[in-house]
């Protein structure tokens, strides 16, 4: 297992913690699957869960441009507007904090380390979700879809987050649930904790550590830990 810089006590000597949002701090998987499913269905695209998961953890503009052949003749901007309009539909699955999210963030903040949010979502969504989790007063730096030109798996969002925290990328620990997000964090040179909410733990082998959720995650991170997966 690859790890970040080691402290004298045998733990990862991180100087900042960077968190993804959807699937990492909030459980929004079911809602996201429904929203993308509605878009595909309304455009006559046959799909299964495997295809739906290819849209997860990505910036909407990036993944829609990549999947343009599924929506012939449609502009990415129009598809995004349609997707957002579905948020007003009644009966969508509820979103809720991932277990342990608020406690872990407050413990990291209590150690005097900056906590940065790096998300593929828009800033308005990020800010509302941080309030839902109960850490809007702690997470003061947000890197959102508006701040990058290319989203995950490109590392630019995480690199911006490290710069905002005033530390080197190799001194950061990133928490991610998606394959694209883990790839982005590792490409940025960070230690990465994979959170097995969206994907099965066995699919997150590129991460340095894998946890089922954020409950019971120790801080500072041990180099080797008995985490439930």
Coordinates of N, CA and C in Angstrom, one line a residue:
X1 N 0.8 -1.2 0.0 CA 0.0 0.0 0.0 C 0.9 1.2 0.0
X2 N 0.7 2.1 -0.9 CA 1.4 3.4 -1.0 C 0.8 4.4 0.0
X3 N 1.6 5.2 0.6 CA 1.1 6.1 1.6 C 1.8 7.4 1.4
X4 N 1.3 8.4 2.1 CA 1.9 9.8 2.1 C 3.0 9.8 3.0
X5 N 3.5 11.1 3.3 CA 4.6 11.2 4.2 C 4.3 10.6 5.6
X6 N 5.3 10.0 6.2 CA 5.1 9.3 7.5 C 5.5 10.2 8.7
X7 N 4.6 10.2 9.7 CA 5.0 10.9 10.9 C 5.8 10.0 11.8
X8 N 6.3 10.5 12.9 CA 7.2 9.8 13.8 C 6.4 8.7 14.5
X9 N 5.1 8.8 14.6 CA 4.3 7.8 15.3 C 3.7 6.7 14.3
X10 N 4.3 6.7 13.1 CA 3.8 5.7 12.1 C 2.5 5.9 11.5
X11 N 2.1 7.2 11.4 CA 0.9 7.6 10.8 C 1.2 8.5 9.6
X12 N 0.2 8.7 8.7 CA 0.4 9.5 7.6 C 0.4 11.0 8.0
X13 N 1.6 11.6 7.7 CA 1.8 13.0 8.2 C 1.2 14.0 7.3
X14 N -0.1 14.0 7.2 CA -0.8 15.0 6.3 C -0.9 16.3 6.9
X15 N -0.9 17.3 6.0 CA -1.1 18.7 6.5 C -2.4 19.4 6.0
X16 N -3.2 18.6 5.2 CA -4.5 19.0 4.8 C -5.3 17.8 4.4
X17 N -6.6 18.0 4.5 CA -7.6 16.9 4.1 C -8.5 17.5 3.1
X18 N -8.6 16.8 1.9 CA -9.5 17.2 0.8 C -10.6 16.1 0.7
X19 N -11.8 16.6 0.6 CA -13.0 15.7 0.5 C -13.8 15.9 -0.7
X20 N -14.1 14.8 -1.4 CA -15.2 14.9 -2.4 C -16.5 15.1 -1.7
X21 N -17.6 15.4 -2.4 CA -18.9 15.6 -1.8 C -19.8 14.4 -2.0
X22 N -20.4 14.3 -3.2 CA -21.4 13.3 -3.5 C -20.8 11.9 -3.4
X23 N -21.4 11.1 -2.5 CA -20.9 9.8 -2.2 C -19.8 9.7 -1.2
X24 N -19.2 10.8 -0.8 CA -18.2 10.8 0.2 C -18.6 11.4 1.5
X25 N -19.2 12.6 1.4 CA -19.8 13.3 2.5 C -21.3 13.1 2.6
X26 N -21.9 13.0 1.4 CA -23.4 12.8 1.4 C -23.7 11.6 0.6
X27 N -24.7 10.9 1.0 CA -25.2 9.7 0.3 C -26.2 10.1 -0.7
X28 N -25.8 10.4 -1.9 CA -26.6 10.8 -3.0 C -26.7 9.9 -4.2
X29 N -26.2 8.7 -4.0 CA -26.0 7.7 -5.1 C -27.4 7.4 -5.7
X30 N -28.4 7.1 -4.9 CA -29.7 6.7 -5.5 C -30.3 7.8 -6.2
X31 N -30.2 9.0 -5.7 CA -30.8 10.2 -6.4 C -30.1 10.4 -7.7
X32 N -28.7 10.3 -7.7 CA -28.0 10.6 -8.9 C -28.3 9.5 -10.0
X33 N -28.5 8.3 -9.6 CA -28.8 7.2 -10.5 C -30.2 7.5 -11.1
X34 N -31.1 7.9 -10.3 CA -32.5 8.2 -10.8 C -32.4 9.4 -11.8
X35 N -31.7 10.5 -11.5 CA -31.6 11.6 -12.4 C -31.0 11.3 -13.7
X36 N -29.9 10.6 -13.7 CA -29.3 10.2 -15.0 C -30.1 9.3 -15.7
X37 N -30.8 8.4 -15.0 CA -31.7 7.4 -15.7 C -32.9 8.1 -16.4
X38 N -33.4 9.2 -15.7 CA -34.5 10.0 -16.3 C -34.0 10.6 -17.6
X39 N -32.8 11.2 -17.6 CA -32.3 11.8 -18.8 C -32.1 10.8 -19.9
X40 N -31.5 9.7 -19.6 CA -31.3 8.7 -20.7 C -32.7 8.2 -21.2
X41 N -33.6 7.9 -20.3 CA -34.9 7.4 -20.7 C -35.6 8.4 -21.6
X42 N -35.6 9.6 -21.2 CA -36.3 10.7 -22.0 C -35.7 10.9 -23.4
X43 N -34.5 10.4 -23.6 CA -33.9 10.6 -24.9 C -33.8 9.2 -25.6
X44 N -34.5 8.2 -25.1 CA -34.6 6.9 -25.7 C -33.4 6.1 -25.7
X45 N -32.6 6.3 -24.7 CA -31.3 5.6 -24.6 C -31.5 4.4 -23.7
X46 N -31.3 3.2 -24.2 CA -31.4 2.0 -23.4 C -30.2 2.0 -22.4
X47 N -30.4 1.6 -21.2 CA -29.3 1.7 -20.2 C -29.5 0.7 -19.1
X48 N -28.4 0.4 -18.4 CA -28.4 -0.4 -17.2 C -27.6 0.3 -16.2
X49 N -27.4 -0.3 -15.0 CA -26.7 0.4 -13.9 C -25.2 0.6 -14.3
X50 N -24.7 -0.3 -15.1 CA -23.3 -0.2 -15.5 C -23.1 1.1 -16.2
X51 N -24.0 1.4 -17.2 CA -23.8 2.6 -17.9 C -24.1 3.8 -17.0
X52 N -25.1 3.8 -16.2 CA -25.4 4.9 -15.3 C -24.2 5.2 -14.4
X53 N -23.5 4.2 -13.9 CA -22.3 4.5 -13.1 C -21.2 5.2 -13.8
X54 N -21.2 5.1 -15.1 CA -20.1 5.8 -15.8 C -20.3 7.3 -15.8
X55 N -21.5 7.8 -15.4 CA -21.8 9.2 -15.2 C -21.5 9.7 -13.8
X56 N -21.2 8.8 -12.9 CA -21.0 9.2 -11.5 C -19.6 9.7 -11.2
X57 N -19.6 10.8 -10.3 CA -18.3 11.3 -9.9 C -17.7 12.2 -11.0
X58 N -18.4 12.6 -12.0 CA -17.8 13.4 -13.1 C -18.6 14.7 -13.2
X59 N -17.9 15.7 -13.7 CA -18.6 17.0 -14.0 C -19.6 16.7 -15.2
X60 N -20.8 17.3 -15.0 CA -21.8 17.0 -16.0 C -21.3 17.4 -17.4
X61 N -20.7 18.6 -17.6 CA -20.3 18.9 -19.0 C -19.3 17.9 -19.6
X62 N -18.4 17.4 -18.7 CA -17.4 16.5 -19.2 C -18.0 15.2 -19.7
X63 N -18.8 14.6 -18.8 CA -19.3 13.3 -19.1 C -20.3 13.3 -20.2
X64 N -21.1 14.4 -20.3 CA -22.1 14.6 -21.4 C -21.4 14.8 -22.8
X65 N -20.3 15.5 -22.7 CA -19.5 15.7 -24.0 C -18.9 14.3 -24.4
X66 N -18.4 13.6 -23.4 CA -17.8 12.3 -23.7 C -18.9 11.3 -24.3
X67 N -20.1 11.4 -23.8 CA -21.2 10.5 -24.2 C -22.1 11.2 -25.3
X68 N -21.6 12.1 -26.0 CA -22.4 12.9 -27.0 C -23.1 12.0 -28.0
X69 N -22.5 10.8 -28.3 CA -23.2 10.0 -29.3 C -24.5 9.4 -28.8
X70 N -24.7 9.4 -27.5 CA -26.0 9.0 -26.9 C -27.1 10.0 -27.1
X71 N -26.7 11.2 -27.4 CA -27.7 12.3 -27.5 C -27.5 13.1 -28.8
X72 N -27.7 12.5 -29.9 CA -27.4 13.1 -31.2 C -28.2 14.4 -31.4
X73 N -27.5 15.5 -31.8 CA -28.2 16.7 -32.1 C -28.5 17.6 -30.9
X74 N -28.1 17.1 -29.7 CA -28.4 17.9 -28.5 C -27.2 18.6 -27.9
X75 N -27.4 19.8 -27.5 CA -26.2 20.5 -26.9 C -26.1 20.1 -25.4
X76 N -24.8 20.1 -25.0 CA -24.5 19.8 -23.6 C -25.2 20.7 -22.7
X77 N -25.2 22.0 -23.0 CA -25.9 23.0 -22.1 C -27.4 22.7 -21.9
X78 N -28.0 22.3 -23.0 CA -29.5 22.0 -22.9 C -29.7 20.7 -22.1
X79 N -28.8 19.7 -22.3 CA -28.9 18.5 -21.5 C -28.7 18.7 -20.0
X80 N -27.8 19.6 -19.7 CA -27.5 19.9 -18.3 C -28.7 20.6 -17.7
X81 N -29.3 21.6 -18.4 CA -30.5 22.3 -17.9 C -31.6 21.3 -17.7
X82 N -31.8 20.4 -18.6 CA -32.8 19.3 -18.4 C -32.6 18.5 -17.2
X83 N -31.3 18.1 -17.0 CA -31.0 17.3 -15.8 C -31.3 18.0 -14.5
X84 N -30.9 19.3 -14.5 CA -31.2 20.1 -13.3 C -32.7 20.3 -13.0
X85 N -33.4 20.4 -14.1 CA -34.9 20.6 -13.9 C -35.5 19.4 -13.2
X86 N -34.9 18.2 -13.3 CA -35.5 17.0 -12.7 C -35.4 17.1 -11.1
X87 N -34.6 18.0 -10.6 CA -34.5 18.1 -9.2 C -35.8 18.6 -8.5
X88 N -36.6 19.2 -9.3 CA -37.9 19.7 -8.8 C -39.0 18.6 -8.8
X89 N -38.7 17.4 -9.3 CA -39.6 16.3 -9.3 C -39.9 15.8 -7.9
X90 N -41.2 15.5 -7.6 CA -41.5 14.9 -6.3 C -41.1 13.4 -6.3
X91 N -40.8 12.9 -5.1 CA -40.5 11.5 -4.9 C -39.1 11.1 -5.2
X92 N -38.2 12.0 -5.4 CA -36.8 11.7 -5.6 C -36.2 11.1 -4.3
X93 N -35.3 10.1 -4.4 CA -34.7 9.6 -3.2 C -34.0 10.7 -2.4
X94 N -34.2 10.5 -1.0 CA -33.6 11.5 -0.1 C -32.1 11.4 -0.1
X95 N -31.4 12.5 0.2 CA -30.0 12.5 0.5 C -29.7 12.6 1.9
X96 N -28.6 12.1 2.4 CA -28.3 12.1 3.8 C -26.8 12.1 4.0
X97 N -26.3 12.6 5.2 CA -24.9 12.6 5.4 C -24.3 11.1 5.5
X98 N -23.1 10.9 4.9 CA -22.5 9.6 5.1 C -22.1 9.5 6.6
X99 N -22.3 8.3 7.2 CA -22.0 8.1 8.6 C -20.6 8.5 8.9
X100 N -20.4 9.4 10.0 CA -19.1 9.8 10.4 C -18.6 11.0 9.8
X101 N -19.2 11.5 8.7 CA -18.7 12.6 8.0 C -18.4 13.9 8.8
X102 N -19.4 14.3 9.5 CA -19.2 15.5 10.3 C -18.2 15.4 11.4
X103 N -18.3 14.2 12.1 CA -17.3 14.0 13.2 C -15.9 14.0 12.7
X104 N -15.6 13.3 11.6 CA -14.3 13.2 11.1 C -13.8 14.6 10.7
X105 N -14.6 15.4 10.0 CA -14.2 16.7 9.6 C -13.9 17.6 10.8
X106 N -14.7 17.5 11.8 CA -14.4 18.3 13.0 C -13.2 17.9 13.7
X107 N -12.9 16.6 13.7 CA -11.7 16.1 14.4 C -10.4 16.6 13.6
X108 N -10.5 16.6 12.3 CA -9.4 17.1 11.5 C -9.2 18.6 11.7
X109 N -10.3 19.3 11.7 CA -10.2 20.7 12.0 C -9.7 21.0 13.4
X110 N -10.0 20.1 14.4 CA -9.5 20.3 15.7 C -8.0 20.1 15.8
X111 N -7.4 19.4 14.8 CA -6.0 19.2 14.8 C -5.3 20.4 14.1
X112 N -6.1 21.4 13.7 CA -5.6 22.6 13.1 C -5.3 22.5 11.7
X113 N -5.8 21.5 11.0 CA -5.5 21.3 9.6 C -6.6 21.8 8.7
X114 N -6.3 22.4 7.6 CA -7.3 22.9 6.7 C -8.1 21.7 6.0
X115 N -9.4 21.9 5.9 CA -10.3 21.0 5.2 C -10.9 21.6 4.0
X116 N -10.6 21.0 2.8 CA -11.0 21.6 1.5 C -12.0 20.6 0.9
X117 N -13.1 21.2 0.3 CA -14.0 20.4 -0.5 C -13.6 20.5 -2.0
X118 N -13.5 19.3 -2.7 CA -13.1 19.3 -4.1 C -14.2 18.5 -4.8
X119 N -15.1 19.1 -5.5 CA -16.3 18.5 -6.0 C -16.6 18.8 -7.5
X120 N -17.2 17.8 -8.1 CA -17.6 18.0 -9.5 C -18.9 18.8 -9.6
X121 N -19.5 19.0 -8.5 CA -20.8 19.7 -8.4 C -20.7 21.2 -8.5
X122 N -21.8 21.9 -8.7 CA -21.8 23.3 -8.7 C -21.7 23.9 -7.2
X123 N -21.2 25.1 -7.1 CA -21.0 25.6 -5.8 C -22.3 25.7 -4.9
X124 N -23.4 26.1 -5.6 CA -24.7 26.2 -4.8 C -25.0 24.9 -4.2
X125 N -24.8 23.8 -4.9 CA -25.1 22.5 -4.4 C -24.2 22.1 -3.3
X126 N -22.9 22.4 -3.5 CA -21.9 22.1 -2.5 C -22.2 22.8 -1.2
X127 N -22.5 24.1 -1.2 CA -22.8 24.9 0.0 C -24.0 24.3 0.7
X128 N -25.0 24.0 0.0 CA -26.2 23.5 0.7 C -26.0 22.1 1.3
X129 N -25.2 21.3 0.7 CA -24.9 20.0 1.2 C -24.0 20.1 2.4
X130 N -23.0 21.0 2.5 CA -22.2 21.2 3.6 C -23.1 21.6 4.8
X131 N -24.1 22.4 4.6 CA -25.0 22.7 5.7 C -25.8 21.5 6.1
X132 N -26.2 20.7 5.2 CA -26.9 19.4 5.5 C -26.0 18.5 6.4
X133 N -24.8 18.4 6.1 CA -23.8 17.6 6.8 C -23.6 18.2 8.2
X134 N -23.6 19.5 8.3 CA -23.4 20.2 9.5 C -22.0 20.7 9.7
X135 N -21.3 21.0 8.5 CA -19.9 21.4 8.6 C -19.7 22.6 7.7
X136 N -20.7 23.4 7.5 CA -20.6 24.6 6.7 C -19.7 25.6 7.3
X137 N -19.6 25.6 8.6 CA -18.7 26.5 9.4 C -17.3 26.1 9.4
X138 N -17.0 24.8 9.0 CA -15.7 24.3 9.1 C -15.0 24.2 7.8
X139 N -15.7 23.8 6.8 CA -15.1 23.7 5.4 C -15.3 25.1 4.8
X140 N -14.2 25.8 4.8 CA -14.2 27.2 4.3 C -13.7 27.4 2.9
X141 N -13.1 26.3 2.3 CA -12.6 26.4 1.0 C -13.3 25.3 0.1
X142 N -13.8 25.8 -1.0 CA -14.5 24.9 -1.9 C -13.9 25.0 -3.3
X143 N -13.5 23.9 -3.9 CA -13.2 23.9 -5.4 C -14.3 23.2 -6.0
X144 N -15.1 23.9 -6.9 CA -16.3 23.3 -7.5 C -16.2 23.3 -9.0
X145 N -17.3 22.9 -9.7 CA -17.3 22.7 -11.1 C -16.9 24.1 -11.8
X146 N -17.2 25.2 -11.2 CA -17.0 26.5 -11.7 C -15.5 26.8 -11.8
X147 N -14.7 26.1 -11.0 CA -13.3 26.5 -10.8 C -12.3 25.8 -11.7
X148 N -12.8 24.8 -12.4 CA -11.9 24.0 -13.3 C -12.5 24.0 -14.7
X149 N -11.6 23.8 -15.6 CA -12.1 23.6 -17.0 C -12.2 22.2 -17.4
X150 N -11.5 21.3 -16.7 CA -11.6 19.8 -16.9 C -11.8 19.2 -15.5
X151 N -12.8 18.3 -15.4 CA -13.1 17.7 -14.1 C -12.3 16.4 -13.9
X152 N -12.6 15.7 -12.8 CA -12.1 14.4 -12.5 C -12.4 13.4 -13.7
X153 N -11.4 12.6 -14.0 CA -10.2 12.2 -13.4 C -9.0 13.1 -13.5
X154 N -9.2 14.2 -14.2 CA -8.1 15.2 -14.3 C -7.8 15.7 -12.8
X155 N -6.5 15.8 -12.5 CA -6.2 16.2 -11.1 C -6.3 17.7 -10.8
X156 N -6.7 18.5 -11.7 CA -6.6 20.0 -11.5 C -7.4 20.4 -10.3
X157 N -8.5 19.9 -10.1 CA -9.3 20.3 -8.9 C -8.6 20.0 -7.6
X158 N -8.0 18.9 -7.5 CA -7.2 18.5 -6.3 C -6.0 19.4 -6.1
X159 N -5.3 19.7 -7.2 CA -4.1 20.6 -7.2 C -4.5 22.0 -6.8
X160 N -5.7 22.5 -7.2 CA -6.2 23.8 -6.8 C -6.5 23.7 -5.3
X161 N -7.0 22.6 -4.8 CA -7.4 22.5 -3.4 C -6.1 22.5 -2.6
X162 N -5.1 21.8 -3.0 CA -3.8 21.9 -2.2 C -3.2 23.3 -2.2
X163 N -3.3 23.9 -3.3 CA -2.7 25.3 -3.4 C -3.5 26.2 -2.5
X164 N -4.8 26.1 -2.4 CA -5.7 26.9 -1.6 C -5.4 26.6 -0.1
X165 N -5.0 25.4 0.2 CA -4.7 25.0 1.6 C -3.2 25.5 2.0
X166 N -2.5 25.8 1.0 CA -1.1 26.3 1.2 C -0.1 25.1 1.5
X167 N -0.4 23.9 1.0 CA 0.5 22.8 1.2 C 0.8 22.1 -0.1
X168 N 1.8 21.3 -0.1 CA 2.1 20.5 -1.3 C 1.1 19.4 -1.5
X169 N 0.9 19.0 -2.8 CA -0.1 17.9 -3.0 C 0.3 16.6 -2.2
X170 N 1.6 16.3 -2.1 CA 2.0 15.1 -1.4 C 1.8 15.1 0.1
X171 N 1.4 16.3 0.6 CA 1.1 16.4 2.0 C -0.4 16.4 2.3
X172 N -1.2 16.0 1.3 CA -2.6 16.0 1.4 C -3.1 14.5 1.5
X173 N -4.2 14.3 2.2 CA -5.0 13.1 2.1 C -6.4 13.5 1.5
X174 N -6.7 12.7 0.5 CA -8.0 13.0 -0.2 C -8.9 11.8 0.1
X175 N -10.2 12.1 0.3 CA -11.3 11.1 0.5 C -12.2 11.1 -0.7
X176 N -12.4 10.0 -1.3 CA -13.1 9.9 -2.6 C -13.9 8.6 -2.6
X177 N -15.1 8.6 -3.3 CA -15.8 7.4 -3.5 C -15.8 6.9 -4.9
X178 N -15.5 7.8 -5.9 CA -15.7 7.4 -7.3 C -14.3 7.0 -7.9
X179 N -14.4 6.2 -8.9 CA -13.2 5.8 -9.6 C -12.5 6.9 -10.2
X180 N -13.3 7.9 -10.8 CA -12.7 9.1 -11.4 C -12.0 9.9 -10.4
X181 N -12.6 10.0 -9.2 CA -12.1 10.9 -8.1 C -10.8 10.3 -7.6
X182 N -10.8 9.0 -7.4 CA -9.6 8.3 -6.9 C -8.4 8.5 -7.9
X183 N -8.7 8.3 -9.1 CA -7.7 8.5 -10.2 C -7.2 9.9 -10.1
X184 N -8.1 10.9 -9.9 CA -7.6 12.3 -9.9 C -6.7 12.6 -8.7
X185 N -7.1 12.1 -7.5 CA -6.3 12.3 -6.3 C -4.9 11.7 -6.5
X186 N -4.9 10.4 -7.0 CA -3.6 9.8 -7.1 C -2.7 10.5 -8.2
X187 N -3.4 11.0 -9.3 CA -2.6 11.7 -10.3 C -2.1 13.0 -9.7
X188 N -2.7 13.6 -8.7 CA -2.2 14.8 -8.1 C -1.1 14.5 -7.1
X189 N -0.9 13.2 -6.8 CA 0.2 12.8 -5.9 C -0.2 12.7 -4.5
X190 N -1.5 12.5 -4.2 CA -2.0 12.5 -2.8 C -2.2 11.1 -2.3
X191 N -2.2 10.9 -1.0 CA -2.7 9.7 -0.4 C -4.2 9.8 -0.5
X192 N -4.8 8.6 -0.9 CA -6.2 8.6 -1.1 C -6.9 7.5 -0.3
X193 N -8.0 7.9 0.4 CA -8.9 7.0 1.1 C -10.1 6.8 0.2
X194 N -10.4 5.6 -0.2 CA -11.5 5.2 -0.9 C -12.7 4.9 0.0
X195 N -13.9 5.5 -0.3 CA -15.1 5.3 0.5 C -16.0 4.5 -0.3
X196 N -16.3 3.3 0.2 CA -17.1 2.3 -0.6 C -18.6 2.5 -0.4
X197 N -19.1 3.7 -0.9 CA -20.5 3.9 -0.9 C -21.1 3.8 -2.3
X198 N -20.4 4.2 -3.3 CA -20.9 4.1 -4.7 C -20.4 2.8 -5.3
X199 N -19.2 2.4 -5.1 CA -18.6 1.2 -5.7 C -18.3 0.2 -4.6
X200 N -18.2 -1.1 -4.9 CA -17.8 -2.1 -4.0 C -16.3 -1.9 -3.6
X201 N -16.0 -2.2 -2.4 CA -14.6 -2.0 -1.9 C -13.6 -2.6 -2.9
X202 N -13.9 -3.8 -3.5 CA -12.9 -4.4 -4.4 C -12.6 -3.6 -5.6
X203 N -13.5 -2.7 -6.0 CA -13.3 -1.9 -7.1 C -12.4 -0.7 -6.9
X204 N -12.1 -0.4 -5.6 CA -11.3 0.8 -5.2 C -9.9 0.5 -4.9
X205 N -9.3 -0.5 -5.5 CA -8.0 -0.9 -5.2 C -6.9 0.1 -5.5
X206 N -7.2 1.1 -6.3 CA -6.3 2.2 -6.6 C -6.1 3.1 -5.4
X207 N -7.0 3.1 -4.5 CA -6.9 3.9 -3.3 C -5.9 3.3 -2.3
X208 N -5.3 4.1 -1.4 CA -4.3 3.6 -0.4 C -5.0 2.9 0.7
X209 N -6.1 3.4 1.1 CA -7.0 2.8 2.2 C -8.4 2.7 1.7
X210 N -9.2 1.8 2.1 CA -10.6 1.7 1.7 C -11.4 1.5 3.0
X211 N -12.5 2.3 3.1 CA -13.4 2.3 4.2 C -14.8 2.2 3.7
X212 N -15.7 1.6 4.5 CA -17.1 1.5 4.1 C -17.8 2.8 4.2
X213 N -17.5 3.6 5.2 CA -18.0 5.0 5.4 C -17.0 5.7 6.2
X214 N -17.3 6.9 6.8 CA -16.3 7.7 7.5 C -16.4 7.5 9.0
X215 N -17.3 6.6 9.5 CA -17.5 6.4 10.9 C -16.3 5.6 11.4
X216 N -15.7 6.0 12.5 CA -14.6 5.3 13.0 C -13.2 5.4 12.4
X217 N -13.1 6.3 11.3 CA -11.9 6.6 10.7 C -11.0 7.4 11.6
X218 N -9.8 6.9 11.9 CA -8.9 7.5 12.9 C -8.2 8.7 12.2
X219 N -7.8 9.6 13.0 CA -7.0 10.8 12.5 C -6.0 11.2 13.5
X220 N -4.7 11.3 13.1 CA -4.1 11.1 11.8 C -4.3 9.6 11.3
X221 N -4.2 9.4 10.0 CA -4.5 8.1 9.4 C -3.3 7.2 9.8
X222 N -3.6 6.0 10.2 CA -2.5 5.0 10.4 C -2.1 4.5 9.0
X223 N -0.8 4.1 8.9 CA -0.3 3.6 7.7 C -1.0 2.3 7.3
X224 N -1.4 1.5 8.3 CA -2.1 0.3 8.0 C -3.2 0.2 9.1
X225 N -4.4 0.1 8.7 CA -5.5 0.1 9.6 C -6.5 -1.0 9.4
X226 N -7.2 -1.5 10.4 CA -8.2 -2.5 10.3 C -9.6 -1.7 10.1
X227 N -9.8 -1.3 8.8 CA -11.0 -0.6 8.6 C -12.1 -1.5 8.1
X228 N -13.4 -1.3 8.4 CA -14.4 -2.2 7.9 C -14.7 -1.9 6.5
X229 N -14.8 -2.9 5.7 CA -15.1 -2.7 4.2 C -16.1 -3.7 3.8

